[in-house]
Short mmCIF file of C-alpha atoms in Angstrom, two decimals:
data_model
loop_
_atom_site.label_atom_id
_atom_site.label_comp_id
_atom_site.label_asym_id
_atom_site.label_seq_id
_atom_site.Cartn_x
_atom_site.Cartn_y
_atom_site.Cartn_z
CA MET N 24 -0.22 -0.17 0.14
CA LYS N 25 1.19 3.62 -0.93
CA LYS N 26 1.84 5.90 1.96
CA SER N 27 0.92 9.23 1.76
CA ALA N 28 3.96 11.96 1.65
CA ALA N 29 3.22 12.81 5.21
CA ILE N 30 3.22 9.33 6.15
CA ARG N 31 6.34 8.60 4.14
CA MET N 32 8.34 11.39 5.18
CA ALA N 33 7.23 11.28 8.80
CA GLY N 34 9.05 7.83 8.80
CA ALA N 35 12.02 9.24 6.96
CA ALA N 36 12.30 11.76 10.30
CA GLY N 37 12.85 8.73 12.23
CA ALA N 38 15.32 7.06 9.76
CA ILE N 39 17.30 10.30 9.62
CA ALA N 40 16.98 10.85 13.25
CA LEU N 41 19.51 7.81 13.72
CA GLY N 42 22.28 10.02 12.24
CA LEU N 43 21.61 13.14 14.19
CA MET N 44 22.53 12.03 17.63
CA SER N 45 26.36 12.45 17.19
CA LEU N 46 26.12 15.90 15.61
CA ALA N 47 23.25 17.49 17.02
CA GLY N 48 25.18 19.60 19.65
CA CYS N 49 27.87 20.48 17.40
CA SER N 50 26.87 23.66 16.14
CA GLY N 51 25.68 27.11 17.34
CA SER N 52 22.46 28.17 18.91
CA THR N 53 19.45 28.27 16.61
CA GLY N 54 18.42 31.58 18.36
CA SER N 55 14.95 31.27 18.66
CA SER N 56 13.82 34.99 19.30
CA GLU N 57 14.90 37.68 17.09
CA SER N 58 14.80 41.26 17.83
CA GLY N 59 15.80 44.64 15.79
CA LYS N 60 17.98 44.39 12.65
CA ALA N 61 19.06 41.16 11.53
CA THR N 62 21.70 40.25 9.05
CA VAL N 63 21.67 36.72 7.40
CA THR N 64 24.83 35.64 5.38
CA PHE N 65 23.99 33.38 2.38
CA TRP N 66 25.98 31.00 0.30
CA GLY N 67 25.19 29.83 -3.23
CA TRP N 68 26.43 29.89 -6.62
CA ALA N 69 23.06 30.13 -9.15
CA PRO N 70 23.55 33.17 -11.59
CA GLY N 71 21.51 35.75 -10.32
CA TYR N 72 21.54 35.14 -6.92
CA ALA N 73 23.97 38.37 -6.40
CA ASP N 74 21.76 40.57 -8.03
CA ALA N 75 18.86 38.98 -6.23
CA VAL N 76 20.34 40.00 -2.75
CA LYS N 77 20.60 43.30 -3.60
CA ALA N 78 17.23 43.83 -4.77
CA PHE N 79 16.20 42.43 -1.38
CA ASN N 80 18.40 44.62 0.54
CA ALA N 81 17.17 47.62 -1.29
CA SER N 82 13.40 46.72 -0.63
CA HIS N 83 13.69 45.68 3.08
CA SER N 84 14.93 47.50 6.62
CA ASP N 85 14.53 44.95 9.04
CA VAL N 86 16.87 41.94 7.27
CA THR N 87 20.19 42.78 5.41
CA VAL N 88 21.55 39.75 3.84
CA LYS N 89 25.35 39.34 2.84
CA TYR N 90 25.84 36.89 -0.15
CA GLN N 91 28.98 34.70 -0.69
CA GLU N 92 29.49 32.75 -4.04
CA VAL N 93 31.14 29.12 -3.35
CA GLN N 94 31.51 26.19 -5.59
CA PRO N 95 28.75 24.71 -6.90
CA GLY N 96 27.52 21.71 -4.43
CA SER N 97 29.39 18.76 -6.40
CA LYS N 98 32.37 20.74 -6.99
CA GLY N 99 33.12 21.68 -3.10
CA GLY N 100 30.13 24.03 -2.09
CA TYR N 101 28.66 21.20 -0.22
CA GLN N 102 31.73 20.43 1.83
CA LYS N 103 32.58 23.99 2.67
CA MET N 104 29.08 24.16 4.21
CA LEU N 105 29.44 20.90 6.32
CA ASN N 106 33.02 21.70 7.55
CA ALA N 107 31.79 25.39 8.41
CA VAL N 108 28.78 23.52 10.25
CA THR N 109 31.31 21.66 12.13
CA ALA N 110 32.97 24.53 12.90
CA ASN N 111 30.08 26.74 14.57
CA ASN N 112 30.60 29.35 11.83
CA ALA N 113 28.11 28.40 8.96
CA PRO N 114 26.45 30.90 7.33
CA CYS N 115 22.57 30.80 7.93
CA LEU N 116 21.31 29.70 4.37
CA ALA N 117 22.66 28.07 1.70
CA GLN N 118 22.09 26.46 -1.92
CA VAL N 119 21.19 22.73 -1.46
CA GLY N 120 20.07 20.44 -4.19
CA TYR N 121 16.60 18.55 -3.51
CA GLU N 122 18.69 15.36 -3.84
CA THR N 123 21.59 16.50 -1.04
CA LEU N 124 19.21 17.89 1.46
CA PRO N 125 18.60 14.25 3.09
CA SER N 126 22.35 13.96 3.51
CA PHE N 127 22.94 17.13 5.17
CA ALA N 128 19.92 16.50 7.66
CA ALA N 129 21.58 12.91 8.14
CA GLN N 130 24.87 14.44 9.40
CA GLY N 131 23.21 17.28 11.23
CA ALA N 132 23.69 19.92 9.00
CA LEU N 133 20.08 21.66 9.09
CA ASP N 134 17.95 23.68 11.39
CA ASP N 135 14.09 23.00 11.56
CA VAL N 136 12.15 26.50 10.51
CA SER N 137 8.57 24.93 10.31
CA GLN N 138 7.46 27.48 13.10
CA TYR N 139 8.26 30.06 10.32
CA ALA N 140 7.79 28.31 7.04
CA ASN N 141 4.37 26.24 7.64
CA ASP N 142 2.42 29.27 6.64
CA ASP N 143 3.92 29.56 3.39
CA LYS N 144 3.42 26.06 2.80
CA ARG N 145 0.59 26.50 -0.07
CA ASP N 146 2.83 28.88 -1.87
CA PHE N 147 4.70 25.85 -3.34
CA GLN N 148 4.50 22.48 -5.42
CA PRO N 149 3.62 19.92 -3.39
CA ALA N 150 6.26 17.89 -4.77
CA ALA N 151 8.99 20.81 -4.10
CA TRP N 152 7.53 21.29 -0.41
CA SER N 153 7.74 17.40 0.04
CA SER N 154 11.58 17.75 -0.57
CA VAL N 155 12.58 20.39 2.26
CA SER N 156 10.63 18.29 4.14
CA ILE N 157 11.14 15.37 6.67
CA GLY N 158 8.40 14.29 9.08
CA ASP N 159 7.27 17.93 10.79
CA ALA N 160 10.62 19.49 10.02
CA VAL N 161 11.04 21.85 7.56
CA TYR N 162 14.56 22.93 6.71
CA GLY N 163 14.59 25.41 3.98
CA ALA N 164 12.18 27.15 1.27
CA PRO N 165 11.70 25.34 -2.39
CA VAL N 166 13.64 27.48 -5.31
CA ASP N 167 13.11 25.67 -8.32
CA THR N 168 12.04 22.20 -9.84
CA GLY N 169 12.49 19.97 -12.61
CA PRO N 170 9.18 18.70 -14.14
CA MET N 171 10.10 16.66 -17.17
CA GLY N 172 9.03 17.00 -21.01
CA LEU N 173 9.78 15.51 -23.97
CA PHE N 174 12.43 17.72 -26.31
CA TYR N 175 12.08 16.29 -29.85
CA ASN N 176 13.19 17.13 -33.40
CA LYS N 177 9.91 18.04 -34.90
CA GLN N 178 11.73 18.74 -38.23
CA LEU N 179 12.97 15.00 -38.12
CA PHE N 180 9.32 14.08 -36.94
CA ASP N 181 7.34 15.74 -39.52
CA SER N 182 9.76 14.33 -42.30
CA LEU N 183 8.88 10.73 -41.25
CA GLY N 184 5.27 11.47 -40.50
CA LEU N 185 5.45 11.16 -36.84
CA THR N 186 3.87 12.92 -34.20
CA ALA N 187 5.39 13.43 -30.64
CA PRO N 188 4.65 10.21 -28.87
CA THR N 189 2.32 10.21 -25.68
CA THR N 190 3.31 6.86 -24.40
CA TRP N 191 6.50 4.92 -24.03
CA ASP N 192 5.23 2.03 -26.34
CA GLU N 193 4.75 5.06 -29.10
CA TYR N 194 8.35 6.19 -28.31
CA LYS N 195 9.50 2.65 -28.78
CA ALA N 196 7.91 2.36 -32.32
CA ASP N 197 9.19 6.17 -32.97
CA ALA N 198 12.43 5.01 -32.25
CA GLU N 199 12.50 2.11 -34.64
CA LYS N 200 11.05 4.27 -37.25
CA ILE N 201 13.75 6.79 -37.05
CA HIS N 202 16.47 4.17 -36.98
CA ALA N 203 15.08 2.52 -40.09
CA SER N 204 15.14 5.70 -41.69
CA ASP N 205 18.61 6.38 -41.29
CA PRO N 206 21.07 3.91 -39.35
CA LYS N 207 23.55 7.11 -38.36
CA LYS N 208 19.95 8.52 -36.25
CA PHE N 209 19.07 7.47 -32.80
CA ILE N 210 15.65 8.47 -30.85
CA SER N 211 18.07 9.29 -27.73
CA SER N 212 21.48 8.92 -25.79
CA PRO N 213 22.23 7.67 -22.53
CA TYR N 214 20.88 8.90 -19.22
CA LEU N 215 22.89 8.79 -15.78
CA ASP N 216 22.14 9.41 -12.34
CA TYR N 217 19.47 11.94 -11.76
CA ASP N 218 18.53 11.96 -15.42
CA TYR N 219 17.63 8.47 -15.24
CA ALA N 220 16.09 8.88 -11.95
CA GLY N 221 13.45 10.77 -13.48
CA PHE N 222 11.81 7.80 -15.44
CA ALA N 223 11.65 6.22 -12.28
CA TRP N 224 10.13 8.89 -10.18
CA GLN N 225 7.40 9.17 -12.68
CA THR N 226 6.50 5.65 -12.70
CA GLY N 227 6.64 5.09 -8.73
CA ALA N 228 9.66 3.30 -8.55
CA LYS N 229 11.01 4.52 -5.55
CA TRP N 230 14.84 3.97 -4.60
CA PHE N 231 14.33 4.59 -0.94
CA ASP N 232 11.58 4.12 1.68
CA VAL N 233 11.27 3.82 5.01
CA ASP N 234 10.50 0.94 7.70
CA GLY N 235 9.90 2.17 10.90
CA ASP N 236 13.23 4.07 11.99
CA ALA N 237 15.30 2.46 9.36
CA TRP N 238 16.35 3.02 5.56
CA LYS N 239 14.85 0.80 2.79
CA VAL N 240 16.61 1.17 -0.57
CA THR N 241 14.68 -0.48 -3.08
CA MET N 242 16.51 0.78 -6.38
CA ALA N 243 16.43 -3.02 -7.20
CA SER N 244 12.57 -3.48 -6.92
CA ASP N 245 10.01 -4.85 -9.76
CA ALA N 246 8.84 -1.51 -10.52
CA ASN N 247 12.63 -0.08 -11.28
CA LYS N 248 13.20 -3.28 -13.31
CA LYS N 249 10.45 -2.46 -15.34
CA VAL N 250 11.96 1.09 -16.18
CA ALA N 251 15.31 -0.77 -16.44
CA ASP N 252 14.06 -3.43 -18.97
CA TYR N 253 12.39 -0.87 -21.27
CA TRP N 254 15.52 0.99 -21.53
CA GLN N 255 17.44 -2.13 -21.68
CA GLY N 256 15.35 -3.12 -24.77
CA LEU N 257 15.95 0.13 -26.87
CA VAL N 258 19.74 -0.21 -26.01
CA SER N 259 19.51 -3.91 -27.17
CA GLU N 260 17.82 -2.87 -30.24
CA GLY N 261 20.77 -0.52 -31.08
CA LEU N 262 18.07 2.56 -30.99
CA ILE N 263 20.36 4.52 -28.05
CA SER N 264 23.37 6.74 -29.65
CA SER N 265 26.82 5.92 -27.87
CA ALA N 266 27.06 10.04 -27.57
CA PRO N 267 27.34 10.52 -23.51
CA MET N 268 24.88 13.41 -22.54
CA TYR N 269 26.37 16.67 -22.60
CA ASP N 270 29.64 15.45 -24.52
CA GLN N 271 30.27 17.66 -27.67
CA ALA N 272 29.23 14.50 -29.58
CA TRP N 273 25.92 14.59 -28.18
CA TYR N 274 25.36 18.36 -28.58
CA THR N 275 26.27 17.66 -32.45
CA GLY N 276 23.84 14.65 -32.19
CA LEU N 277 21.10 17.24 -31.39
CA GLY N 278 22.33 19.90 -33.93
CA ASP N 279 22.35 17.78 -37.09
CA GLY N 280 19.29 15.33 -36.14
CA SER N 281 21.10 12.43 -35.28
CA ILE N 282 19.78 12.13 -31.98
CA ALA N 283 16.01 13.09 -31.89
CA THR N 284 14.77 13.62 -28.60
CA VAL N 285 15.79 14.34 -25.09
CA VAL N 286 13.49 13.32 -22.41
CA GLY N 287 14.55 15.70 -19.46
CA ALA N 288 13.36 18.31 -17.06
CA VAL N 289 12.48 22.04 -18.13
CA TRP N 290 16.19 23.28 -17.42
CA GLN N 291 17.29 21.22 -20.57
CA ALA N 292 15.71 23.97 -22.61
CA GLY N 293 18.52 26.31 -21.82
CA VAL N 294 21.38 23.33 -22.18
CA ILE N 295 20.42 22.49 -25.75
CA LYS N 296 19.91 26.07 -26.93
CA GLY N 297 23.40 26.93 -25.59
CA GLY N 298 24.90 24.02 -27.13
CA ALA N 299 23.25 22.93 -30.19
CA ALA N 300 22.89 26.29 -32.14
CA ASP N 301 22.71 24.30 -35.45
CA GLY N 302 19.13 22.58 -34.02
CA SER N 303 17.34 26.10 -33.61
CA GLY N 304 13.96 26.22 -35.39
CA LYS N 305 13.89 22.48 -35.53
CA TRP N 306 12.86 21.53 -32.01
CA ALA N 307 9.81 21.58 -30.39
CA VAL N 308 8.24 20.24 -26.63
CA ALA N 309 5.64 18.06 -25.80
CA PRO N 310 4.63 16.32 -22.25
CA MET N 311 6.71 13.56 -21.40
CA PRO N 312 5.18 10.27 -22.35
CA GLN N 313 2.82 7.85 -20.44
CA TRP N 314 3.29 3.92 -19.37
CA SER N 315 -0.27 3.77 -20.67
CA ALA N 316 -2.70 6.24 -22.29
CA GLY N 317 -4.58 8.46 -20.24
CA ASP N 318 -2.08 7.95 -17.19
CA ASP N 319 -1.13 11.56 -15.83
CA GLN N 320 2.26 11.24 -14.06
CA VAL N 321 5.30 13.13 -14.46
CA GLY N 322 9.04 12.75 -13.24
CA ASN N 323 11.62 15.41 -12.13
CA ALA N 324 15.01 16.08 -12.12
CA GLY N 325 16.71 18.81 -10.54
CA GLY N 326 16.17 21.62 -8.18
CA SER N 327 17.23 23.38 -5.22
CA ALA N 328 16.59 24.97 -2.37
CA THR N 329 17.59 27.85 0.02
CA ALA N 330 18.32 25.60 3.16
CA VAL N 331 18.93 26.98 6.80
CA LEU N 332 22.19 25.59 7.83
CA LYS N 333 22.70 24.38 11.66
CA GLY N 334 23.48 27.31 14.03
CA CYS N 335 21.73 30.01 12.50
CA SER N 336 21.22 32.79 15.08
CA THR N 337 18.26 34.25 13.01
CA PRO N 338 16.26 31.79 11.47
CA LYS N 339 12.97 34.08 11.39
CA ALA N 340 14.68 36.31 9.53
CA ALA N 341 16.71 33.34 7.54
CA TRP N 342 13.21 32.33 6.53
CA GLU N 343 11.97 35.81 5.37
CA PHE N 344 14.47 35.95 2.76
CA ALA N 345 14.30 32.32 1.61
CA HIS N 346 10.43 32.56 0.68
CA TRP N 347 10.89 35.97 -0.67
CA LEU N 348 13.94 34.82 -3.20
CA SER N 349 11.32 31.81 -3.85
CA THR N 350 8.06 34.15 -4.52
CA ASP N 351 9.08 37.65 -5.43
CA LYS N 352 7.98 38.19 -9.10
CA ASP N 353 10.32 40.71 -10.49
CA THR N 354 13.49 38.75 -8.76
CA TYR N 355 12.55 35.34 -10.13
CA ASN N 356 11.81 36.70 -13.60
CA THR N 357 15.48 37.74 -13.57
CA LEU N 358 16.40 34.10 -12.22
CA VAL N 359 14.40 32.74 -15.00
CA GLN N 360 16.50 34.66 -17.42
CA LYS N 361 19.87 34.47 -16.18
CA ALA N 362 20.04 30.80 -14.34
CA GLY N 363 17.42 28.95 -16.53
CA LEU N 364 15.40 28.25 -13.13
CA TYR N 365 11.72 26.95 -12.69
CA PRO N 366 9.96 28.30 -9.98
CA ALA N 367 8.67 26.13 -7.18
CA ALA N 368 6.24 28.48 -6.28
CA THR N 369 2.42 28.14 -7.50
CA ALA N 370 1.86 31.67 -8.18
CA LEU N 371 4.82 32.41 -10.84
CA THR N 372 3.95 29.92 -13.79
CA ASP N 373 2.89 33.18 -15.53
CA LEU N 374 6.08 35.46 -15.31
CA PRO N 375 6.61 37.12 -18.35
CA ALA N 376 9.96 35.17 -19.22
CA LEU N 377 8.13 32.08 -18.91
CA THR N 378 4.94 33.02 -21.36
CA GLU N 379 6.65 34.10 -24.55
CA GLY N 380 7.60 31.98 -27.62
CA ASP N 381 10.70 30.82 -28.21
CA PRO N 382 12.49 30.78 -31.47
CA TYR N 383 14.85 27.79 -30.85
CA PHE N 384 11.82 25.83 -30.61
CA GLY N 385 9.66 27.50 -33.29
CA GLY N 386 8.23 30.18 -31.34
CA GLN N 387 6.61 27.63 -29.26
CA LYS N 388 5.60 28.99 -25.61
CA ILE N 389 7.52 25.96 -24.02
CA PHE N 390 6.91 26.54 -20.68
CA ASP N 391 3.39 26.19 -20.96
CA VAL N 392 3.68 22.26 -21.20
CA PHE N 393 5.87 22.66 -18.10
CA ALA N 394 3.11 24.58 -16.25
CA LYS N 395 0.86 21.88 -16.67
CA ALA N 396 3.34 19.31 -15.85
CA ALA N 397 4.79 20.83 -12.75
CA PRO N 398 1.55 19.92 -10.43
CA LYS N 399 1.54 16.36 -12.01
CA VAL N 400 4.82 15.21 -10.94
CA ASN N 401 4.61 12.30 -8.47
CA GLN N 402 5.12 13.35 -5.02
CA ASP N 403 6.02 9.65 -4.05
CA TRP N 404 9.59 10.11 -3.94
CA THR N 405 12.51 10.61 -1.33
CA TRP N 406 15.96 10.83 -2.16
CA GLY N 407 18.62 8.85 0.34
CA PRO N 408 20.88 9.99 2.44
CA VAL N 409 24.43 9.11 0.50
CA MET N 410 23.42 10.23 -2.78
CA THR N 411 26.73 11.17 -3.87
CA LYS N 412 27.88 7.73 -3.58
CA THR N 413 24.75 5.99 -4.54
CA ALA N 414 24.80 8.32 -8.11
CA ALA N 415 28.63 7.46 -8.53
CA ASP N 416 28.06 3.59 -7.88
CA LEU N 417 25.11 3.81 -10.27
CA ASP N 418 26.63 5.78 -12.90
CA ASP N 419 29.44 3.39 -13.17
CA GLY N 420 27.08 0.44 -13.73
CA LEU N 421 24.66 2.54 -16.28
CA GLY N 422 27.51 3.70 -17.88
CA LYS N 423 28.70 0.39 -19.27
CA ALA N 424 24.90 -0.90 -19.61
CA TRP N 425 24.19 1.74 -22.16
CA ALA N 426 27.53 0.40 -23.74
CA GLY N 427 26.39 -3.31 -23.93
CA GLN N 428 28.33 -4.13 -20.99
CA GLY N 429 25.92 -5.65 -18.45
CA THR N 430 22.40 -4.51 -18.04
CA ILE N 431 20.69 -1.17 -16.47
CA ALA N 432 18.67 -3.97 -14.18
CA ASP N 433 22.09 -5.15 -12.62
CA ALA N 434 23.33 -1.56 -12.57
CA LEU N 435 20.92 -0.65 -9.94
CA LYS N 436 21.24 -3.71 -8.18
CA THR N 437 24.72 -3.02 -7.50
CA ALA N 438 24.15 0.25 -6.66
CA GLN N 439 21.67 -0.92 -4.11
CA GLU N 440 24.20 -3.60 -2.30
CA LYS N 441 26.72 -0.74 -2.42
CA THR N 442 24.33 2.12 -0.70
CA VAL N 443 23.22 -0.50 2.08
CA ALA N 444 26.83 -1.15 2.68
CA GLU N 445 27.33 2.48 3.06
CA LEU N 446 24.47 3.23 4.96
CA LYS N 447 25.54 0.43 7.31
CA LYS N 448 29.23 1.62 7.36
CA GLN N 449 27.73 5.06 8.77
CA GLY N 450 26.14 3.83 11.14
CA LEU N 451 22.23 4.04 10.01
CA THR N 452 19.75 1.07 10.11
CA VAL N 453 18.70 -0.70 7.01
CA SER N 454 15.56 -2.46 6.59
CA GLU N 455 16.44 -5.31 4.25
#
C-alpha cells in the first residue's frame, strides 16, 4: 500500500534521526527569538543570486543579507558548508539541491524552521515542498523544480510523418522508424544518475523508502526493473546513440538531427539551446510520454532549496529572505532569464520570461508544457542520505550498461548493494 507523503516523510524523519545523535550538539544556538535588525549570510552559486540579494536589501529595512558565492555543491560547495557547520561558523542560508538535502539532515547540518515556514506551505508545488520537509520539520524554502517533458526534433519527426509520442510504447515505435530511416539516427542517448532517476520517479519506482526508523533501499525493485528493462530493450535493438549526454558529440547530434529526443527537465531547454545552435527552429516540446494512455504522472530532475544551516541565530529572518527569493515576481523573472530556473512557487508560472515564444523551438511557448506538468510530478519520492555515493556507483554501472556491458537492472542492483553497505558503515539502520 502506498503511504501518503506525510506518513512517508514522517518515517524518514525517524530514520534520519538515527544519524543526528552524534552531531546535534556540534553547532551554535539556533536563536529562537529575534529583535531589531537582523543580518543573514547566504552561500550559493546560481547566476542571478547576487543581484537578487541586492534587490532584497534595497527593499527591506529589517533584514540585511550578505551573499557569498561558493563553488557549485558537487565541486566543493557542499563540503565547505558541512565543514563550516562543524566549525560552528556556518552561514544561516545555503543553496542545497533536493537530492542532497537528506544527507545534510542525516549529518545534523540543518535547522528546522517549520514554525516560520508552515504558513507559506501553500505557496509551493506539493512535490517541491516534500523535497524540503522531513516529517514535521521544514529545512528551507523550495526555489526551483525540474518537471520533465519531451524535447524532440520536430523537423525530423515531421519528415517521417511522426507526431510526438504520448506513451512509451509509441516512443519505442518511433525509435524504430527513425533508426530504420537512417542507421546513423537514434531516438536518444544514454542517461545517468539524476536524469535517469526521473524515469523511475515518474512511474513510482522509488529508490528509497522507510520501514519504521530504518532506511529501505528499493532500487532493484520490480517497479524499477520495469523501467530498466524498457530502456535496456532500446539499447539491445541499437536504438540509443553512444554519445554521452553533455559531451560535444551529444550537442552535435542534437544539432544535426542524429539524436532525435531528450526526455528531460525544463532546464534542458537552456542546455540544448546553448550547446546545439544548429538545431534552432527545428525542436519542439511535448508532455512526457506515459506508461499507459491516459496516465498523468510526471518525473522530476533537479531543483534546489535555500536551506537553513545548523546554528543559524536568526531563523525567522532567514526564512523571510528564503521565501522572498522563491516568490518575488520581479526577482524570479530575472532568475529565469539568468539561471534558467523554473519556479517551485505556484503563483509564478505566468512570469513574462515563462510566457514568451522561443525562436529556437519554432516560436513555441514551451513553458506552457511545464506549467501543466509541474503539479503532476509524482510526490511519492524521497532521496537517500548518501546520494553522492549512490549516484557515483549507479553511474559506473549505467555507463557500462548503455555501452552493452551488463544491464541497467544489474547497475541498479549493484548500486543498491553498495548503498546499503555505505548506510551500515555510517551507522544508519537499514531494513532488509
